[in-house]
Amino acid sequence: MGRSARSCGAVILLAVVCSCRAATLESVHWSSSNAKFAPGQGQVLYPQIGDKMDIVCPKTDASSSRTEEFYKVYLVSKSKMESC
């Protein structure tokens, strides 16, 4: 077995091991009516690299008078956010 074949085998093994550790997190329904987005109770998640999570966005009707909703997502630790 050549050096390149062993390197490919090592990369494939690493990919399989990493994918086995990945988790599928609970879906998040992106709406102000969701209790997880209530003021003072912001949802905090700690996903790891490779984890999967669905973000379900509500549909809006173009003819509706309702305004769109926005929420900011940060990829920083809490201490970094608080010291910003």
PDB file of C-alpha atoms in Angstrom, residues 42-82:
ATOM      1  CA  GLY A  42     -32.808  34.315  24.856  1.00  0.00           C
ATOM      2  CA  GLN A  43     -32.149  30.834  23.591  1.00  0.00           C
ATOM      3  CA  VAL A  44     -28.558  29.706  24.009  1.00  0.00           C
ATOM      4  CA  LEU A  45     -27.282  26.721  22.065  1.00  0.00           C
ATOM      5  CA  TYR A  46     -23.801  25.265  22.016  1.00  0.00           C
ATOM      6  CA  PRO A  47     -23.549  23.374  18.714  1.00  0.00           C
ATOM      7  CA  GLN A  48     -20.300  21.661  17.842  1.00  0.00           C
ATOM      8  CA  ILE A  49     -18.693  21.600  14.405  1.00  0.00           C
ATOM      9  CA  GLY A  50     -20.603  19.081  12.302  1.00  0.00           C
ATOM     10  CA  ASP A  51     -23.869  19.321  14.270  1.00  0.00           C
ATOM     11  CA  LYS A  52     -27.054  19.856  12.303  1.00  0.00           C
ATOM     12  CA  MET A  53     -29.985  22.096  13.195  1.00  0.00           C
ATOM     13  CA  ASP A  54     -33.000  23.174  11.154  1.00  0.00           C
ATOM     14  CA  ILE A  55     -34.124  26.778  11.418  1.00  0.00           C
ATOM     15  CA  VAL A  56     -37.762  26.996  10.354  1.00  0.00           C
ATOM     16  CA  CYS A  57     -38.691  30.458   9.086  1.00  0.00           C
ATOM     17  CA  PRO A  58     -42.349  31.487   8.968  1.00  0.00           C
ATOM     18  CA  LYS A  59     -43.812  32.299   5.577  1.00  0.00           C
ATOM     19  CA  THR A  60     -44.961  35.855   5.045  1.00  0.00           C
ATOM     20  CA  ASP A  61     -47.655  37.001   2.698  1.00  0.00           C
ATOM     21  CA  ALA A  62     -46.559  39.881   0.470  1.00  0.00           C
ATOM     22  CA  SER A  63     -50.009  41.459   0.759  1.00  0.00           C
ATOM     23  CA  SER A  64     -50.006  41.212   4.554  1.00  0.00           C
ATOM     24  CA  SER A  65     -49.455  44.317   6.671  1.00  0.00           C
ATOM     25  CA  ARG A  66     -47.278  42.337   9.105  1.00  0.00           C
ATOM     26  CA  THR A  67     -43.651  43.351   9.147  1.00  0.00           C
ATOM     27  CA  GLU A  68     -40.820  40.883   8.868  1.00  0.00           C
ATOM     28  CA  GLU A  69     -39.058  39.721  12.001  1.00  0.00           C
ATOM     29  CA  PHE A  70     -35.324  39.887  12.574  1.00  0.00           C
ATOM     30  CA  TYR A  71     -33.081  38.287  15.194  1.00  0.00           C
ATOM     31  CA  LYS A  72     -29.307  38.375  15.434  1.00  0.00           C
ATOM     32  CA  VAL A  73     -27.206  35.232  15.714  1.00  0.00           C
ATOM     33  CA  TYR A  74     -23.630  35.429  16.964  1.00  0.00           C
ATOM     34  CA  LEU A  75     -20.909  32.811  16.759  1.00  0.00           C
ATOM     35  CA  VAL A  76     -18.988  33.934  19.850  1.00  0.00           C
ATOM     36  CA  SER A  77     -18.756  32.882  23.473  1.00  0.00           C
ATOM     37  CA  LYS A  78     -20.956  34.634  26.032  1.00  0.00           C
ATOM     38  CA  SER A  79     -17.949  36.309  27.683  1.00  0.00           C
ATOM     39  CA  LYS A  80     -16.762  37.670  24.317  1.00  0.00           C
ATOM     40  CA  MET A  81     -20.245  38.978  23.579  1.00  0.00           C
ATOM     41  CA  GLU A  82     -20.509  40.686  26.976  1.00  0.00           C
TER      42      GLU A  82
END
